[in-house]
Coordinates of C-alpha atoms in Angstrom, one line a residue:
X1 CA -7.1 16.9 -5.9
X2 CA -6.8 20.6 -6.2
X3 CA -8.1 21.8 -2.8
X4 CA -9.8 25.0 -3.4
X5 CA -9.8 28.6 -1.2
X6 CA -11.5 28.5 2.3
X7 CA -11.4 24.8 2.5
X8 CA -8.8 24.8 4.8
X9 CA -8.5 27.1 8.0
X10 CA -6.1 30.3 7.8
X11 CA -3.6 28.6 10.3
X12 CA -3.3 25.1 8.0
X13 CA -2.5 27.1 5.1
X14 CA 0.0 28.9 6.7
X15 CA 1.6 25.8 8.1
X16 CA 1.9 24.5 4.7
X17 CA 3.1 27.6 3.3
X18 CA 6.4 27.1 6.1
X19 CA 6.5 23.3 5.4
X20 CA 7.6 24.2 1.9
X21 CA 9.6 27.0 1.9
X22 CA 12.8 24.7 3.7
X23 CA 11.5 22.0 0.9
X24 CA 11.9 25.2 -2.1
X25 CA 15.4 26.2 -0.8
X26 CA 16.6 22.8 -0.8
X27 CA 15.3 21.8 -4.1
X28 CA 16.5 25.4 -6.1
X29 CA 20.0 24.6 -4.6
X30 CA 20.0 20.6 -5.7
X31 CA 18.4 21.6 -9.4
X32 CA 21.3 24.3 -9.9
X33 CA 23.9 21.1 -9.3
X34 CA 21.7 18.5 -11.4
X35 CA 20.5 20.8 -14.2
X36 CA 22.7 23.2 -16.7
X37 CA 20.9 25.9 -18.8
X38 CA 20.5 23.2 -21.4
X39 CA 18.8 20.8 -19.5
X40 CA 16.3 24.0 -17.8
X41 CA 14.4 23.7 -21.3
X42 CA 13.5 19.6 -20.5
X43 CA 12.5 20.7 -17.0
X44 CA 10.0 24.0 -18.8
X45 CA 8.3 21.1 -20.8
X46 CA 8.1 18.9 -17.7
X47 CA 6.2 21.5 -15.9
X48 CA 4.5 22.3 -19.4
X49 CA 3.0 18.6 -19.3
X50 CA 2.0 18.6 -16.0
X51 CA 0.0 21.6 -16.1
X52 CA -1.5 19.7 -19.3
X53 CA -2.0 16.6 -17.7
X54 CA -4.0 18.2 -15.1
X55 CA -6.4 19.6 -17.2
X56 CA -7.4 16.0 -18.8
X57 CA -10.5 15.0 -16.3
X58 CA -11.8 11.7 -15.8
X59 CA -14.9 10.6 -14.5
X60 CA -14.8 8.6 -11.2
X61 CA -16.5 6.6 -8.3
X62 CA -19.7 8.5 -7.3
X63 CA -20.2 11.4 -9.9
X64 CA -17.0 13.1 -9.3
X65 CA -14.0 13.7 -11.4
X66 CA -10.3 13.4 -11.4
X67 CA -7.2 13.8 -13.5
X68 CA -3.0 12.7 -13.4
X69 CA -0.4 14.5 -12.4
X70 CA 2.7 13.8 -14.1
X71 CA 4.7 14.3 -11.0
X72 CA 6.2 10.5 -11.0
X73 CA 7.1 10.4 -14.3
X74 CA 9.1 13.6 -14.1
X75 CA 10.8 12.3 -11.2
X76 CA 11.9 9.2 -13.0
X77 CA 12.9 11.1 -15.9
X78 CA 15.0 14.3 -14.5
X79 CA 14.8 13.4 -10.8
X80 CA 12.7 14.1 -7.6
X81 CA 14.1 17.6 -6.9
X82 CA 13.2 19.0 -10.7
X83 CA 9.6 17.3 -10.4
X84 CA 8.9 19.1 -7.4
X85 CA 9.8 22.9 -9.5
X86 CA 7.7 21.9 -12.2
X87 CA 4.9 20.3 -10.6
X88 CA 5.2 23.1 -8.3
X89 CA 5.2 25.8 -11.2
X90 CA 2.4 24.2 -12.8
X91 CA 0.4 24.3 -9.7
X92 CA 1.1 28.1 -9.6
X93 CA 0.1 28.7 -12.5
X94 CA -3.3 27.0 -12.4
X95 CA -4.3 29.1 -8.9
X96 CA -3.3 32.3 -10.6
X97 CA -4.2 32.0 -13.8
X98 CA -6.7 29.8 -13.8
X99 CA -8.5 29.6 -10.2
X100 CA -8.1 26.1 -10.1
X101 CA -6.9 25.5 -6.6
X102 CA -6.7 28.1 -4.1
X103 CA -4.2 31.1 -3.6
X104 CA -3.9 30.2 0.4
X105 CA -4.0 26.2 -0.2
X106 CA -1.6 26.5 -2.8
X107 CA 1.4 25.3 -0.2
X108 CA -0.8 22.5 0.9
X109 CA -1.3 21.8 -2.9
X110 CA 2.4 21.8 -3.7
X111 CA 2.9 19.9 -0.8
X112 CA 0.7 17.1 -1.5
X113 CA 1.3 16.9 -5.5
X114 CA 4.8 18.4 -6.0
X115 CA 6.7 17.0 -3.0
X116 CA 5.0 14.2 -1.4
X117 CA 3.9 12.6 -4.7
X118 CA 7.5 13.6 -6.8
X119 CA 9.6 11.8 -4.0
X120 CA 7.3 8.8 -2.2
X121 CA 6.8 8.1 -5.7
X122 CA 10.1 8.1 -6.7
X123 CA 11.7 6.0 -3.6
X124 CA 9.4 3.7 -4.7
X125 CA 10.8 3.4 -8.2
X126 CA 14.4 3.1 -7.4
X127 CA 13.4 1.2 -4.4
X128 CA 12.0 -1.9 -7.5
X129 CA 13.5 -0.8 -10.8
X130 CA 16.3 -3.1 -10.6
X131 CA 13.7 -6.4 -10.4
X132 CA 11.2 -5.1 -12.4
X133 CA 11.4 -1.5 -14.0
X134 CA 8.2 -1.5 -15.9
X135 CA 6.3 -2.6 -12.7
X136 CA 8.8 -0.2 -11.2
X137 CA 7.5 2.4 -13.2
X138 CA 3.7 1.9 -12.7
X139 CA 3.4 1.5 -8.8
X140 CA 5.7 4.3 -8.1
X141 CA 3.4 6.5 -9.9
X142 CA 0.7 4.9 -8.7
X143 CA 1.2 4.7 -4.6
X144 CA 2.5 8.1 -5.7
X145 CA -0.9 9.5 -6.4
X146 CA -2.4 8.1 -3.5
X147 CA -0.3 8.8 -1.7
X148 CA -0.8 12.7 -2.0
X149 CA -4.8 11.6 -2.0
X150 CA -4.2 10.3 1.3
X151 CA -2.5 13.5 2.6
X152 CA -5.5 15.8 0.7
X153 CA -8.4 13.9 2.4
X154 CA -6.7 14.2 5.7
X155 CA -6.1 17.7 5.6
X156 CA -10.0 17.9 4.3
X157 CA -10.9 15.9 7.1
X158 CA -9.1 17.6 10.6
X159 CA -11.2 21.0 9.6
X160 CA -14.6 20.2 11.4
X161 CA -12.8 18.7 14.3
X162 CA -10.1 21.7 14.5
X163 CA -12.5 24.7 13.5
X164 CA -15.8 24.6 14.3
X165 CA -18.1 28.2 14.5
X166 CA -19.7 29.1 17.9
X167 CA -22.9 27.1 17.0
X168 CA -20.8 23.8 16.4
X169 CA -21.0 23.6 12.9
X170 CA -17.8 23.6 10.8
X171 CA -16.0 26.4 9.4
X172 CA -14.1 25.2 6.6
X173 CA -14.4 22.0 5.1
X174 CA -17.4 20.2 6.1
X175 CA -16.4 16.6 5.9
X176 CA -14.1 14.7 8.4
X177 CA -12.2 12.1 8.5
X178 CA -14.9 9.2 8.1
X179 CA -16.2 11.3 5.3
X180 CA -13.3 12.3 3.7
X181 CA -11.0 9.2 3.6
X182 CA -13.0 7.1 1.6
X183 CA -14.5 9.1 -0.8
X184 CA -11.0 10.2 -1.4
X185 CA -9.2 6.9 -1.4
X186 CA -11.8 4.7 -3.4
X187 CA -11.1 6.8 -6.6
X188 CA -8.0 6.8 -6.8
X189 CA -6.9 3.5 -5.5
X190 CA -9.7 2.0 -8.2
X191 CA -9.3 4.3 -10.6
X192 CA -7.4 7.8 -10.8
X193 CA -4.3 5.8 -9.8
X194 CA -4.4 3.4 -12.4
X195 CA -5.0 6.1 -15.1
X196 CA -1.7 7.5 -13.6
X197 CA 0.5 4.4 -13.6
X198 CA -0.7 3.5 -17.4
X199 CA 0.6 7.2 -18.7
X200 CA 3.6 7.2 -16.5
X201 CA 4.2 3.8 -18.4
X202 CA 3.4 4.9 -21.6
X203 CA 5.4 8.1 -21.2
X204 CA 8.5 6.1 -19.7
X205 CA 8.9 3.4 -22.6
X206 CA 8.2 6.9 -25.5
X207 CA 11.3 8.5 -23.2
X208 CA 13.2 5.6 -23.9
X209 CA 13.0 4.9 -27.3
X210 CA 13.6 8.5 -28.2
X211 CA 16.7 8.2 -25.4
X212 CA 15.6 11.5 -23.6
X213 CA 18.0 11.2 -21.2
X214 CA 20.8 11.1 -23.6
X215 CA 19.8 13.8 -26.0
X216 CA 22.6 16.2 -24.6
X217 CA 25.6 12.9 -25.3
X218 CA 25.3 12.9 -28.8
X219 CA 24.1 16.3 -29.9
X220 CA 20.3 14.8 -30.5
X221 CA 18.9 18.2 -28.8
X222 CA 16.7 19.1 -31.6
X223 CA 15.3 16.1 -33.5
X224 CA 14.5 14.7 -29.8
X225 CA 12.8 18.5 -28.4
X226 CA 11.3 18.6 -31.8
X227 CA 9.6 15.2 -31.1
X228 CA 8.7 16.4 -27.2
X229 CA 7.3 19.8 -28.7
X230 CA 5.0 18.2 -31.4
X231 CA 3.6 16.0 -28.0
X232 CA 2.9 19.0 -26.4
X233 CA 1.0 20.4 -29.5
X234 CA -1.0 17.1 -29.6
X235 CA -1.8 17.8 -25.8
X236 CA -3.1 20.7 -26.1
X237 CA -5.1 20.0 -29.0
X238 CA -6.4 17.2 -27.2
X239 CA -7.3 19.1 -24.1
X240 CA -10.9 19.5 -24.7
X241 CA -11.5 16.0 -24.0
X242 CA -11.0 16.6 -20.1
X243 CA -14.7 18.5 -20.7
X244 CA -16.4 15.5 -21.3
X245 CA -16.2 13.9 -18.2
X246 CA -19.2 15.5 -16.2
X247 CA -19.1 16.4 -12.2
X248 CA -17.1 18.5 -9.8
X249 CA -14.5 16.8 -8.0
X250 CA -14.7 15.9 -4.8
X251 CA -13.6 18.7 -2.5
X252 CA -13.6 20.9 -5.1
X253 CA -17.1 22.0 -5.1
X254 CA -18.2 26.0 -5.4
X255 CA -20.3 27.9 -2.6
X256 CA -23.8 26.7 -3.6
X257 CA -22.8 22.9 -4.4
X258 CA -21.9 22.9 -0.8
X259 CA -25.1 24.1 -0.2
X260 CA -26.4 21.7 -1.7
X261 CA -24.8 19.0 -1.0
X262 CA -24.5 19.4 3.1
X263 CA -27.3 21.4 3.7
X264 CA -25.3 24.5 4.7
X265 CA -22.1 26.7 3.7
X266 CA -19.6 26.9 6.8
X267 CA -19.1 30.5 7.5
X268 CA -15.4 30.3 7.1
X269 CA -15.8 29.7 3.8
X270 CA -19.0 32.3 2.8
X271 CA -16.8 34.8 4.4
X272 CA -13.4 33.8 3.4
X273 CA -11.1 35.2 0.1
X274 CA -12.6 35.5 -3.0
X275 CA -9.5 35.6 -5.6
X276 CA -10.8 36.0 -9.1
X277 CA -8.7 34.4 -11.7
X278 CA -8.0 36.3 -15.3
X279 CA -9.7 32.7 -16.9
X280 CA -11.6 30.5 -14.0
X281 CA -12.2 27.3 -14.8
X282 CA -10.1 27.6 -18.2
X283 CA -12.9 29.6 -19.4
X284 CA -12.3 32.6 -21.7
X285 CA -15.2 35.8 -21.7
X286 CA -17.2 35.4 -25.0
X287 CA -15.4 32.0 -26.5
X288 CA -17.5 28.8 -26.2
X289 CA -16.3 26.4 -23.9
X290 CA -14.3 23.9 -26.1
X291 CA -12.0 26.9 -27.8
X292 CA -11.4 28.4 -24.0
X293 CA -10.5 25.3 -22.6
X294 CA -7.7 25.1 -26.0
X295 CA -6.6 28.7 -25.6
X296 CA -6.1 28.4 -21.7
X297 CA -3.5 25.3 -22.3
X298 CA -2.2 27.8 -24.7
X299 CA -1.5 30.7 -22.7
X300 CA -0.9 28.1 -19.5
X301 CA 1.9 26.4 -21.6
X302 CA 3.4 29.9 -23.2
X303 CA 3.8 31.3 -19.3
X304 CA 5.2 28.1 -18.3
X305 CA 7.8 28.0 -21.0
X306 CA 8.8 31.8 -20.7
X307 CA 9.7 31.2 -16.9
X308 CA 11.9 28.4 -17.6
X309 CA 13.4 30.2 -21.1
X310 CA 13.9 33.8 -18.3
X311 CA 15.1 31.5 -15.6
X312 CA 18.0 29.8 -18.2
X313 CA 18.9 33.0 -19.5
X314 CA 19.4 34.6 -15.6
X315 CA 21.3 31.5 -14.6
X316 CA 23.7 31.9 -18.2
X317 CA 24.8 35.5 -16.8
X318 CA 25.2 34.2 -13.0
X319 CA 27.3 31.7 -14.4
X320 CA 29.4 34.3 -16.9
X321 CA 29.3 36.7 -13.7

C-alpha cells in the first residue's frame, strides 16, 4: 500500500503534503495533553511495531503482496492522535531509510495509513465496543485497512485521467479507476484485511492480560516493557518470513515491471526523482538477503526508538523550563 515515487503527479503530492501538515499540528498538540514523558516510551514501541509489522508480506489475490499496518491497534491502545505519530514516523523512516514508499508520496502515504486508517478505524471501535469489543476490535481494524486501500487506489486511479503526456498516454500511474479499484479492494477486503483484524485481536487480548494500559497505576513499568521489548525481539527475528511471500505489490512495481506489465513506462515517471535509499528494499551491500532483511528491522527499530527516547528527553527540559 506503499505508493512509490513518480506514481503520483507533482501537484497530488503536494496536496497531500498541505492536507497533513493542519492534521501534524493538531495531533503534536493533542499527544503533549494525552502522553507524559513516561508514556513517549509506549508510543516509540508503537511506532517500533508498525514499522515491523510492515515489513511482514503476505501473498495475495493475483500474484501480488501485502502486509498490516498496526495503525488500529495503536489507536485502540494509546488513542487515534498517537497512532497517527507512530504510524507516521514509521512511514518516514521506511522512505528514507529504506526506499519503500516514496519521498514525494510520503504525505499521501501518511495520509492514507497514519490518519485515515488510525481514526476511521478507531470511530469504528468506540462506535461497537460497548456490544461487542472483540468484534469491536476486529472490524475497526479491518474497515480500517480498507479503508486507506480505498483512498490508495483512488489516488492511483485519477492520474491517467488528470495527467496525461501530449501523445495521450499517462504520465504517472498507468491504471485508473476501473483498474485500480478492484485490484486494490479484492485483496484486502478478502484477505489483507482479515490478516489485519486477526493481529489487531491477538495484539488487543496480549495488551490486556499484561494490563498495558495500567502499567503506569501500579508501578508495573518494567516487568510489562520488559514483556513488550522481548515481542519486539521476537519480531524482528521473525522478520525474514515477510521474504517468502513472492511478487511485487500492486502499485508498487519498479520501472521495468511497468514495462512489462503495461507495455510502456509513462514519462512522468522515467523522468521523475530517483531518491536512493542507504538500504532499498531492506537490502544491505554484501549480506545475503535473509541477514539484510534482520539488520534493517534492526537499525529501522534503533532510529525509531532514539527519536522517541530524544523527543522525551526535549519535552522533560520544556517541562523543567
Amino acid at each position: 500500500m506503499h505508493i512509490p515515487e513518480n506514481y503520483l503527479s507533482p501537484s497530488t503530492c503536494t496536496a497531500f503534503y498541505l492536507a497533513i501538515i493542519p492534521i501534524i499540528k493538531r495531533t503534536i498538540s493533542k499527544v503533549k495533553e494525552q502522553l507524559d514523558r513516561r508514556r513517549m516510551s509506549l508510543l516509540g514501541v508503537a511506532a517500533a511495531y508498525s514499522f515491523l509489522i510492515m515489513m511482514f508480506n503476505v501473498p495475495l489475490l493475483g500474484g501480488t503482496t501485502g502486509h498490516a499496518v498496526g495503525a488500529v491497534i495503536i489507536a485502540i491502545l494509546l488513542g487515534p492522535y498517537a497512532a497517527f505519530i507512530a504510524v507516521a514516523v514509521a512511514l518516514t523512516i521506511q522512505a528514507l531509510f529504506f526506499g519503500d514508499g516514496g519521498i514525494l508520496s510520503l504525505g499521501a502515504n501518511i495520509f492514507n495509513m497514519a490518519f485515515a486508517m488510525s481514526f476511521s478505524g478507531y470511530y469504528i471501535y468506540n462506535r461497537l465496543k460497548n456490544k461487542n469489543e472483540n468484534l469491536a476490535v476486529f472490524l475497526g481494524s479491518y474497515i480500517g485497512l480498507n479503508i486507506a486501500a480505498f483512498l490508495t487506489a483512488i489516488e492511483f486511479g485519477i492520474q491517467p485521467y488528470l495527467f496525461k503526456a501530449a501523445d495521450g498516454t499517462p504520465l504517472y500511474c498507468p491504471y485508473g479507476l476501473n483498474v485500480a479499484i478492484p485490484a486494490m479492494m479484492l485483496s484486502h477486503l478478502l484477505v489483507a484485511g482479515v490478516i489485519e483484524g486477526v493481529i489487531s485481536l491477538l495484539i488487543y487480548k496480549a495488551a490486556k492480560q499484561i494490563k498495558l494500559v495500567k502499567i503506569y497505576e501500579n508501578n508495573e513499568e518494567p516487568k510489562v516493557m520488559n514483556k513488550i521489548y522481548i515481542f519486539i525481539a521476537a519480531l524482528i527475528a521473525l522478520s525474514p518470513l515477510g521474504l517468502i511471500a513472492q511478487g511485487t505489490a500492486w502499485g508498487e512495481w519498479g520501472l521495468d515491471e511497468i514495462k512489462e506489465i503495461a507495455g510502456f513506462v509513462p514519462k512522468g515517471m522515467e523522468k521523475g526523482i530517483n531518491f536512493e535509499a542507504i538500504m532499498p528494499d531492506y537490502t544491505v551491500s554484501g549480506v545475503n538477503e535473509v541477514l539484510g532483511y534482520i539488520i534493517s528491522a534492526i537499525l529501522g527499530v534503533m532510529i525509531i526508538m532514539l527519536l522517541f527516547r530524544l523527543i522525551g528527553i526535549f519535552s522533560k527540559k520544556g517541562i523543567e523550563n
